[in-house]
Coordinates of C-alpha atoms in Angstrom, one line a residue:
Chain A
M1 CA -61.9 149.7 28.8
A2 CA -64.2 150.9 26.0
L3 CA -63.8 147.8 23.8
S4 CA -62.3 144.5 24.8
V5 CA -62.1 141.5 22.5
Q6 CA -61.0 138.0 23.4
G7 CA -60.3 134.8 21.5
L8 CA -61.9 136.1 18.2
R9 CA -61.9 133.3 15.6
K10 CA -63.3 133.2 12.2
S11 CA -62.9 130.8 9.2
F12 CA -64.3 131.1 5.7
A13 CA -64.9 127.8 3.9
G14 CA -62.4 125.9 6.0
R15 CA -59.7 128.6 5.7
N16 CA -58.8 130.1 9.1
V17 CA -58.9 133.9 8.7
L18 CA -58.7 134.7 12.4
T19 CA -57.1 132.3 14.9
G20 CA -57.6 133.8 18.3
V21 CA -57.3 137.6 18.4
D22 CA -57.2 139.5 21.8
F23 CA -57.0 143.2 22.2
T24 CA -58.5 146.2 24.1
V25 CA -59.0 149.8 23.0
S26 CA -59.4 152.3 25.9
A27 CA -61.4 155.6 25.7
G28 CA -59.1 158.3 24.4
E29 CA -56.8 155.9 22.6
V30 CA -56.1 155.3 18.8
V31 CA -55.1 151.8 18.0
A32 CA -53.9 150.9 14.6
F33 CA -54.1 147.4 13.0
L34 CA -51.3 146.6 10.6
G35 CA -50.7 143.7 8.4
A36 CA -50.5 142.4 4.8
N37 CA -53.5 141.8 2.6
G38 CA -55.4 138.8 3.9
S39 CA -53.9 139.0 7.4
G40 CA -57.4 139.4 8.9
K41 CA -57.4 143.1 9.8
S42 CA -60.6 144.1 8.2
T43 CA -62.3 140.8 9.2
T44 CA -61.4 141.6 12.8
L45 CA -63.3 144.9 12.7
R46 CA -66.2 143.4 10.7
C47 CA -66.6 140.6 13.4
V48 CA -66.4 143.2 16.2
M49 CA -69.1 145.3 14.4
G50 CA -71.3 142.2 13.9
I51 CA -71.3 142.6 10.1
T52 CA -69.6 139.2 9.8
P53 CA -70.6 136.8 12.6
P54 CA -67.5 135.5 14.3
D55 CA -67.1 131.7 15.0
A56 CA -65.9 132.2 18.5
G57 CA -64.7 135.0 20.8
S58 CA -66.1 137.4 23.3
I59 CA -66.6 141.1 22.7
S60 CA -67.3 143.5 25.6
I61 CA -68.1 147.2 25.6
D62 CA -67.4 149.0 28.8
G63 CA -67.1 145.6 30.5
T64 CA -70.4 144.3 29.3
P65 CA -70.1 141.2 27.2
L66 CA -72.3 141.5 24.1
D67 CA -73.3 137.8 24.2
S68 CA -74.9 138.5 27.6
L69 CA -77.4 140.8 26.0
H70 CA -80.5 140.2 23.8
S71 CA -82.3 141.9 21.0
G72 CA -83.0 145.5 22.0
D73 CA -80.2 145.8 24.6
L74 CA -77.8 144.1 22.2
Q75 CA -78.8 146.5 19.4
R76 CA -78.3 149.5 21.7
A77 CA -74.8 148.2 22.8
R78 CA -73.9 147.7 19.2
Q79 CA -74.9 151.3 18.4
R80 CA -72.2 152.5 20.7
M81 CA -69.8 151.4 18.0
A82 CA -69.7 153.2 14.7
M83 CA -68.0 152.1 11.6
I84 CA -66.0 154.2 9.0
F85 CA -65.3 152.5 5.6
Q86 CA -62.6 152.8 3.0
K87 CA -65.3 153.5 0.4
I88 CA -66.9 156.0 2.7
H89 CA -70.5 154.8 1.9
L90 CA -72.3 158.1 2.1
V91 CA -75.2 159.0 -0.2
P92 CA -73.6 161.4 -2.8
R93 CA -76.8 163.0 -3.9
R94 CA -77.7 164.1 -0.4
T95 CA -76.3 167.0 1.5
A96 CA -73.6 166.6 4.1
L97 CA -76.1 167.5 6.8
D98 CA -78.6 164.9 5.7
N99 CA -75.9 162.2 5.5
V100 CA -74.8 163.1 9.1
C101 CA -78.4 163.0 10.3
S102 CA -78.7 159.5 9.1
G103 CA -76.2 158.4 11.8
A104 CA -79.0 159.1 14.2
L105 CA -81.7 157.1 12.5
A106 CA -81.8 154.6 15.4
R107 CA -83.2 157.6 17.6
I108 CA -85.7 158.8 15.0
P109 CA -89.2 157.3 14.7
T110 CA -89.5 155.4 11.3
I111 CA -92.3 157.8 10.1
R112 CA -90.1 160.8 10.6
S113 CA -87.1 159.2 8.8
L114 CA -88.8 158.7 5.5
T115 CA -87.4 161.9 4.1
P116 CA -84.8 164.4 5.4
L117 CA -87.6 167.0 5.4
L118 CA -89.1 165.3 8.4
F119 CA -86.0 164.9 10.5
P120 CA -86.5 166.4 13.9
A121 CA -85.0 169.8 14.3
E122 CA -82.9 168.8 17.3
V123 CA -81.3 166.0 15.3
Q124 CA -80.5 168.4 12.5
Q125 CA -78.9 170.8 15.0
E126 CA -76.9 168.0 16.5
A127 CA -75.7 166.9 13.0
L128 CA -74.6 170.4 12.3
D129 CA -72.6 170.5 15.6
C130 CA -71.0 167.2 14.5
L131 CA -70.0 168.7 11.1
D132 CA -68.6 171.6 13.1
R133 CA -66.5 169.2 15.2
V134 CA -64.9 167.8 11.9
G135 CA -64.5 171.3 10.5
L136 CA -67.1 171.2 7.8
A137 CA -70.1 173.2 9.2
D138 CA -69.7 175.6 6.2
R139 CA -70.3 172.7 3.8
A140 CA -73.4 171.4 5.6
F141 CA -75.8 172.1 2.6
D142 CA -73.5 170.9 -0.1
R143 CA -74.1 167.6 -1.8
V144 CA -71.6 165.0 -0.6
G145 CA -70.8 164.1 -4.2
R146 CA -69.3 167.6 -4.6
L147 CA -66.9 167.3 -1.7
S148 CA -63.4 166.0 -2.0
G149 CA -62.5 162.5 -0.9
G150 CA -61.0 163.8 2.3
Q151 CA -63.9 166.0 3.1
Q152 CA -66.3 163.0 2.4
Q153 CA -64.4 160.9 4.9
R154 CA -64.7 163.7 7.5
V155 CA -68.5 163.8 6.9
A156 CA -68.5 160.0 7.6
V157 CA -66.7 160.7 10.9
A158 CA -69.3 163.3 11.6
R159 CA -72.0 160.7 11.0
A160 CA -70.3 158.4 13.5
L161 CA -70.3 161.2 16.0
C162 CA -74.0 161.9 15.4
Q163 CA -74.6 158.2 16.1
R164 CA -73.2 159.2 19.6
A165 CA -70.7 156.3 19.3
D166 CA -68.0 155.8 22.0
V167 CA -66.0 153.4 19.8
V168 CA -65.1 154.1 16.2
L169 CA -64.0 151.2 14.0
A170 CA -62.3 152.5 10.9
D171 CA -61.7 150.0 8.1
E172 CA -58.9 151.5 6.0
P173 CA -60.3 155.1 6.4
V174 CA -57.5 156.7 4.4
S175 CA -56.5 154.1 1.8
A176 CA -58.5 155.9 -1.0
L177 CA -57.3 159.3 -0.1
D178 CA -54.4 161.4 -1.3
P179 CA -51.5 161.8 1.2
H180 CA -52.6 165.3 2.4
A181 CA -56.2 164.3 3.0
A182 CA -55.0 161.1 4.7
E183 CA -53.0 163.1 7.2
H184 CA -56.0 165.4 7.7
V185 CA -58.4 162.5 8.5
M186 CA -55.9 160.7 10.8
A187 CA -55.2 164.0 12.6
L188 CA -59.0 164.4 13.2
L189 CA -59.4 160.9 14.5
R190 CA -56.5 161.4 16.9
E191 CA -57.9 164.7 18.1
L192 CA -61.4 163.2 18.6
A193 CA -59.8 160.4 20.7
H194 CA -57.5 162.6 22.8
T195 CA -59.9 165.5 23.4
E196 CA -63.3 163.8 23.4
G197 CA -62.4 160.4 24.8
L198 CA -63.4 158.4 21.7
A199 CA -62.0 154.9 21.4
V200 CA -60.6 154.5 17.8
A201 CA -59.5 151.2 16.2
A202 CA -58.3 151.7 12.7
V203 CA -57.0 149.3 10.0
L204 CA -54.2 151.1 8.2
H205 CA -52.2 150.1 5.1
Q206 CA -49.4 152.7 5.7
P207 CA -47.3 151.8 8.7
E208 CA -45.8 155.3 8.9
L209 CA -49.2 156.8 9.4
A210 CA -50.0 154.3 12.1
L211 CA -46.6 155.1 13.9
R212 CA -47.3 158.8 13.8
Y213 CA -51.0 158.9 14.7
A214 CA -51.8 155.8 16.7
D215 CA -51.0 155.5 20.4
R216 CA -50.7 151.7 20.0
S217 CA -50.1 149.4 17.1
I218 CA -51.2 145.8 16.7
G219 CA -49.6 143.6 14.0
L220 CA -51.6 140.8 12.4
L221 CA -49.9 138.0 10.4
Q222 CA -52.1 135.2 8.9
G223 CA -54.9 135.7 11.4
S224 CA -52.9 136.0 14.6
M225 CA -51.3 138.8 16.5
T226 CA -47.5 139.2 16.3
F227 CA -47.2 142.3 18.4
D228 CA -49.3 144.8 20.4
L229 CA -47.1 147.7 21.4
P230 CA -47.1 151.4 21.9
S231 CA -46.4 152.9 18.5
T232 CA -43.2 154.4 19.7
E233 CA -41.7 151.0 20.4
V234 CA -42.6 149.5 17.0
T235 CA -39.4 149.0 15.0
A236 CA -38.6 148.3 11.3
K237 CA -38.0 144.7 12.4
H238 CA -41.6 144.3 13.7
L239 CA -42.9 145.6 10.4
D240 CA -40.7 143.4 8.3
T241 CA -42.2 140.3 9.8
L242 CA -45.7 141.5 8.9
Y243 CA -45.0 142.3 5.2
A244 CA -42.3 139.6 4.6
P245 CA -44.6 137.2 2.6
D246 CA -45.7 140.0 0.3
R247 CA -42.1 141.1 -0.3
G248 CA -41.0 137.5 -1.1
V249 CA -43.3 137.5 -4.1
S250 CA -42.2 140.8 -5.4
D251 CA -38.5 139.8 -5.0
R252 CA -39.0 136.9 -7.3
N253 CA -40.8 139.0 -9.9
F254 CA -38.3 141.8 -10.1
A255 CA -35.1 139.7 -9.7
A256 CA -32.7 140.8 -12.4
Chain B
M1 CA -19.3 164.0 -39.3
T2 CA -22.2 165.6 -37.6
P3 CA -23.3 164.2 -34.2
Q4 CA -26.6 163.0 -35.7
A5 CA -24.9 160.8 -38.2
L6 CA -23.5 158.8 -35.3
L7 CA -27.0 157.8 -34.1
P8 CA -28.3 154.6 -35.5
T9 CA -31.5 155.3 -37.6
T10 CA -33.1 151.9 -37.1
R11 CA -32.7 149.4 -34.3
R12 CA -31.8 146.1 -35.9
E13 CA -32.2 143.9 -32.8
P14 CA -34.2 143.9 -29.5
A15 CA -32.5 145.8 -26.7
R16 CA -31.7 142.6 -25.0
P17 CA -32.6 138.9 -25.7
S18 CA -35.8 137.7 -24.3
R19 CA -35.7 135.7 -21.2
V20 CA -39.3 134.4 -21.3
A21 CA -40.7 132.3 -24.1
L22 CA -44.1 133.3 -25.5
V23 CA -46.3 130.1 -25.3
R24 CA -50.0 130.7 -25.1
P25 CA -51.7 128.1 -22.9
K26 CA -53.7 125.7 -25.2
K27 CA -57.4 125.5 -24.6
P28 CA -58.8 122.9 -27.0
L29 CA -62.3 123.1 -25.5
R30 CA -62.7 126.8 -26.4
W31 CA -62.7 125.9 -30.1
L32 CA -65.3 123.3 -29.6
T33 CA -67.5 125.7 -27.6
T34 CA -67.2 128.4 -30.2
A35 CA -68.1 125.9 -33.0
A36 CA -71.1 124.5 -31.0
V37 CA -72.4 128.0 -30.3
A38 CA -72.1 129.0 -34.0
A39 CA -73.9 125.9 -35.1
A40 CA -76.7 126.4 -32.6
V41 CA -77.1 130.1 -33.8
V42 CA -77.2 129.1 -37.4
G43 CA -79.7 126.2 -36.6
L44 CA -82.0 128.4 -34.7
H45 CA -82.2 131.0 -37.5
A46 CA -82.9 128.2 -40.1
L47 CA -85.8 127.1 -37.9
A48 CA -87.0 130.7 -37.6
I49 CA -86.9 131.4 -41.3
E50 CA -88.9 128.2 -41.8
G51 CA -91.4 129.1 -39.1
T52 CA -92.1 132.6 -40.3
D53 CA -92.5 131.9 -44.0
F54 CA -89.6 134.2 -44.5
K55 CA -89.5 134.6 -48.4
P56 CA -87.8 137.7 -49.7
E57 CA -88.8 136.8 -53.3
L58 CA -92.4 137.6 -52.4
L59 CA -91.4 141.1 -51.5
V60 CA -89.7 141.5 -54.8
D61 CA -92.7 140.1 -56.7
G62 CA -95.3 142.2 -54.8
W63 CA -93.6 145.7 -55.1
K64 CA -96.5 146.9 -57.3
G65 CA -99.1 146.5 -54.5
M66 CA -96.9 148.5 -52.1
A67 CA -96.3 151.2 -54.7
A68 CA -100.0 151.6 -55.3
F69 CA -100.7 151.8 -51.6
V70 CA -98.0 154.5 -51.1
A71 CA -99.1 156.3 -54.2
D72 CA -102.6 156.5 -52.7
A73 CA -101.2 158.0 -49.5
F74 CA -99.5 160.8 -51.4
P75 CA -99.9 163.7 -51.1
P76 CA -101.0 163.7 -47.4
D77 CA -104.4 165.3 -46.7
L78 CA -103.6 168.6 -45.0
S79 CA -107.2 170.0 -44.9
W80 CA -107.7 171.5 -41.4
E81 CA -111.3 170.6 -40.7
R82 CA -111.2 167.1 -42.1
T83 CA -107.8 165.7 -41.0
L84 CA -105.4 168.1 -39.3
K85 CA -107.7 169.3 -36.5
P86 CA -109.1 166.0 -35.4
G87 CA -105.6 164.5 -35.8
L88 CA -104.0 167.0 -33.5
E89 CA -106.8 166.7 -30.9
A90 CA -106.5 162.9 -31.0
T91 CA -102.7 163.1 -30.7
L92 CA -103.2 165.2 -27.5
V93 CA -105.5 162.4 -26.2
T94 CA -102.8 159.8 -27.0
L95 CA -100.2 161.9 -25.1
W96 CA -102.5 162.2 -22.1
I97 CA -103.1 158.4 -22.1
G98 CA -99.3 157.8 -22.1
L99 CA -98.7 160.4 -19.4
L100 CA -101.3 159.2 -17.0
G101 CA -100.5 155.5 -17.7
T102 CA -96.9 156.3 -16.7
T103 CA -97.3 158.5 -13.7
L104 CA -100.3 156.7 -12.1
S105 CA -98.3 153.4 -12.2
V106 CA -95.5 155.0 -10.1
P107 CA -96.9 154.2 -6.6
S108 CA -97.7 150.6 -7.4
A109 CA -94.4 150.0 -9.3
L110 CA -92.4 151.6 -6.5
L111 CA -94.0 149.4 -3.9
L112 CA -93.6 146.2 -5.8
A113 CA -90.0 147.1 -6.8
A114 CA -89.0 147.6 -3.2
L115 CA -90.6 144.2 -2.4
A116 CA -89.0 142.5 -5.5
A117 CA -85.4 143.7 -5.0
R118 CA -83.2 141.3 -3.1
N119 CA -81.5 144.1 -1.1
T120 CA -84.7 145.8 0.0
S121 CA -87.2 143.0 0.3
P122 CA -88.3 142.1 3.8
H123 CA -88.4 138.3 3.3
R124 CA -87.7 135.7 0.7
L125 CA -91.3 134.8 0.3
V126 CA -92.4 138.4 -0.2
Y127 CA -89.6 138.7 -2.7
Q128 CA -90.9 135.7 -4.7
A129 CA -94.5 136.8 -4.4
A130 CA -93.7 140.3 -5.6
R131 CA -91.7 139.0 -8.5
A132 CA -94.6 136.7 -9.5
V133 CA -97.1 139.7 -9.5
L134 CA -94.7 141.7 -11.6
S135 CA -94.3 138.9 -14.1
F136 CA -98.1 138.6 -14.4
F137 CA -98.6 142.3 -15.1
R138 CA -95.7 142.2 -17.6
A139 CA -96.8 139.0 -19.3
V140 CA -100.3 140.2 -20.0
P141 CA -100.0 142.6 -23.0
D142 CA -101.4 146.1 -22.6
I143 CA -103.8 145.4 -25.5
V144 CA -105.4 142.5 -23.6
F145 CA -105.8 144.8 -20.4
A146 CA -107.4 147.4 -22.7
L147 CA -109.9 144.9 -24.1
I148 CA -110.7 143.8 -20.5
F149 CA -111.2 147.4 -19.2
V150 CA -113.3 148.3 -22.3
T151 CA -115.8 145.7 -21.1
A152 CA -115.9 147.5 -17.7
V153 CA -115.7 151.2 -18.5
G154 CA -116.7 151.2 -22.2
L155 CA -114.8 152.3 -25.3
G156 CA -112.5 155.4 -24.8
P157 CA -109.2 156.8 -23.4
F158 CA -110.0 155.9 -19.8
A159 CA -109.8 152.2 -20.7
G160 CA -106.5 152.9 -22.3
V161 CA -105.1 154.6 -19.2
L162 CA -106.1 151.7 -17.0
A163 CA -104.5 149.2 -19.3
L164 CA -101.2 151.2 -19.4
I165 CA -101.2 151.5 -15.6
C166 CA -101.4 147.7 -15.3
H167 CA -98.9 146.8 -17.9
N168 CA -96.5 149.6 -17.0
T169 CA -96.6 148.6 -13.3
G170 CA -95.2 145.2 -14.3
V171 CA -92.5 146.5 -16.6
M172 CA -91.3 149.5 -14.6
G173 CA -91.5 147.6 -11.3
K174 CA -89.1 145.1 -12.7
L175 CA -86.7 147.6 -14.2
W176 CA -86.7 149.6 -10.9
A177 CA -86.2 146.4 -8.8
E178 CA -83.2 145.5 -11.0
S179 CA -81.6 148.9 -10.8
M180 CA -82.0 148.7 -7.0
E181 CA -80.2 145.4 -6.9
E182 CA -77.3 146.8 -9.0
I183 CA -76.5 149.8 -6.8
D184 CA -73.6 149.9 -4.4
A185 CA -74.8 148.2 -1.1
G186 CA -72.3 150.1 1.0
P187 CA -74.4 153.1 2.1
Q188 CA -77.2 150.7 3.1
E189 CA -74.8 148.5 5.1
A190 CA -73.4 151.6 6.7
L191 CA -76.9 152.6 8.0
R192 CA -77.5 149.1 9.2
T193 CA -74.4 149.2 11.3
A194 CA -75.7 152.5 12.7
G195 CA -78.8 150.8 13.9
A196 CA -81.3 152.0 11.2
N197 CA -84.1 149.6 10.6
R198 CA -85.0 148.2 7.2
I199 CA -87.4 151.0 6.1
Q200 CA -85.0 153.7 7.3
Q201 CA -82.1 152.0 5.3
V202 CA -84.2 151.9 2.1
A203 CA -85.5 155.5 2.5
N204 CA -82.2 157.0 3.4
A205 CA -79.7 155.0 1.4
T206 CA -81.1 152.8 -1.3
L207 CA -83.8 155.0 -2.8
P208 CA -81.8 158.3 -2.8
M209 CA -79.0 156.3 -4.5
V210 CA -81.2 155.1 -7.4
V211 CA -83.1 158.3 -8.1
P212 CA -81.2 159.1 -11.3
Q213 CA -81.7 155.6 -12.7
F214 CA -85.4 155.7 -11.7
V215 CA -86.1 158.9 -13.4
G216 CA -84.2 157.7 -16.5
L217 CA -86.3 154.5 -16.7
L218 CA -89.5 156.5 -15.9
L219 CA -88.8 158.8 -19.0
Y220 CA -88.0 155.7 -21.1
R221 CA -91.3 154.1 -20.1
F222 CA -93.2 157.4 -20.8
D223 CA -91.7 157.3 -24.3
V224 CA -92.7 153.7 -24.8
N225 CA -96.2 154.2 -23.3
V226 CA -97.0 157.1 -25.6
R227 CA -96.3 154.8 -28.5
S228 CA -98.3 151.9 -26.9
S229 CA -101.3 154.2 -26.4
L230 CA -101.2 154.7 -30.2
V231 CA -101.7 150.9 -30.6
L232 CA -104.4 150.9 -27.8
G233 CA -106.3 153.3 -30.0
L234 CA -106.6 150.6 -32.6
V235 CA -108.8 148.5 -30.2
G236 CA -111.0 151.4 -29.2
A237 CA -109.1 153.2 -26.5
G238 CA -109.3 156.5 -28.3
G239 CA -106.5 158.8 -29.5
I240 CA -104.7 159.0 -32.8
G241 CA -104.6 155.2 -33.1
L242 CA -108.3 155.1 -33.5
L243 CA -108.2 157.7 -36.3
I244 CA -105.4 155.8 -38.2
N245 CA -107.5 152.7 -37.9
Q246 CA -110.6 154.5 -39.2
S247 CA -108.7 156.1 -42.2
I248 CA -107.3 152.7 -43.2
K249 CA -110.8 151.1 -43.0
S250 CA -112.4 153.9 -45.2
F251 CA -109.4 153.8 -47.6
R252 CA -108.5 157.4 -46.8
F253 CA -104.7 156.6 -47.0
D254 CA -103.9 160.4 -47.5
S255 CA -105.4 161.1 -44.1
M256 CA -103.6 158.0 -42.7
L257 CA -100.3 159.5 -43.9
T258 CA -101.1 162.8 -42.2
H259 CA -101.8 161.2 -38.9
I260 CA -98.7 159.1 -39.2
L261 CA -96.7 162.3 -39.8
I262 CA -98.3 164.0 -36.7
V263 CA -97.4 160.8 -34.7
L264 CA -93.8 161.1 -36.0
V265 CA -93.6 164.7 -34.7
L266 CA -95.1 163.6 -31.4
I267 CA -92.6 160.8 -31.0
I268 CA -89.6 163.1 -31.8
V269 CA -90.8 165.7 -29.3
V270 CA -91.3 163.2 -26.5
D271 CA -87.8 161.7 -27.3
Q272 CA -86.1 165.0 -27.3
F273 CA -87.8 166.1 -24.1
S274 CA -86.8 163.0 -22.2
A275 CA -83.3 163.2 -23.5
W276 CA -83.1 166.8 -22.3
I277 CA -84.3 165.9 -18.8
R278 CA -81.8 163.0 -18.6
R279 CA -78.9 165.3 -19.6
R280 CA -79.9 167.7 -16.9
L281 CA -80.1 164.9 -14.3
A282 CA -76.6 163.6 -15.3
A283 CA -75.1 167.1 -15.0

């Protein structure tokens, strides 16, 4: 099991955002998190990544619980997870290659990471290979700001690959993209999972994308899980329970 | 009857009756706040007018003095040997003072800015200390720094350069720190999750993100510093300011006007130059 999470809890200012979330993601598998706004999908990923400290819960990578590790070992274990963001978070002025190299910063001595000119040649070669794996080797020396949104998100995936991550946590990776680019990025994540054995956990806002690209889908409602099923077994009824509170509001507003 | 005649020309009523009543929520306190702010602004201006002996009638009564002064200055003295040549040479010195004062303060301003920006500072105490140092350099006017350095290195442009380096470190460091705090924190967070240490995060996310703002502020400070070095000339730091001061003291108002016209050209050239660079950066 690449990633295993048990009893994850988190509250912000007395409001329970996560009330005990348990799930696993295996190598070679894409797992989608579905749910309405505020259901705790993104908080789940941020807690797993350690960006937001959880109140309780155990996170294991390849069977090793993170809370059994300290400083250096913990840092190394965390680096086996990479995060992909809705807002992409690349540096637009730098080239695709330099941005991908920055995924490897943990392996580069500080003095050689002050400017891209000093990045070791083998890191640059590895970054180029990662760009090749996402189909963007020919854009390596273009500034990221000149690439389309979908291409930028693929560069962010390449950065995660250059980090040599086994687990990729994607927080709404396609919400800011047009439908065509969204399909492209989801297809890429599925291909990387199925052919290279990456474990992918993705928060998605479009259930139809989840059902087409994810092997398994997890539904979150007000901080707890309502289902954890192979995507082929998720029905319209399952989805209705997730988005019902949202729809209740809009029903009232648009009633004739 | 043509088909057009069947269409109504104006609509007499709304398409359908309103179902919601337009009632703005009442906020009685907002009126009071507006009135209080207005009263405070008026009061402060009354105090300021009192405190600065602001009397426009004096200006009306004393117009003859001004007219005589301006008449003395016309026509500007355009003799090459006596006014133009020394003026141009001194203007060049002024430009050099402004240039060195700006560029030589880049390393110190960059270091202090990185320590004084909340998102890049290594520790809260370091942050507070760096802010205090920047405040000090900003609070001491460049003209005071110039007087201090004149006692060390003597009269001349070098003292002016040193003074500008000190004052500009304070101002540019603060401006840079603020622009670093304002940029999107996302790329830095992304590198943190990838295991990059703090220096790596700053060098590979924060700094490359703020380069355009930094260069814009640097050019703005260059523009300001060239004008400051003019004033520094008045206290003996060389350059065209010194010549303006000398021509006033020797009642050579026509030379003074020539020098001021040269300065005007210099300021316009510097301004256009920095605008050109900023346009190229934005493109």
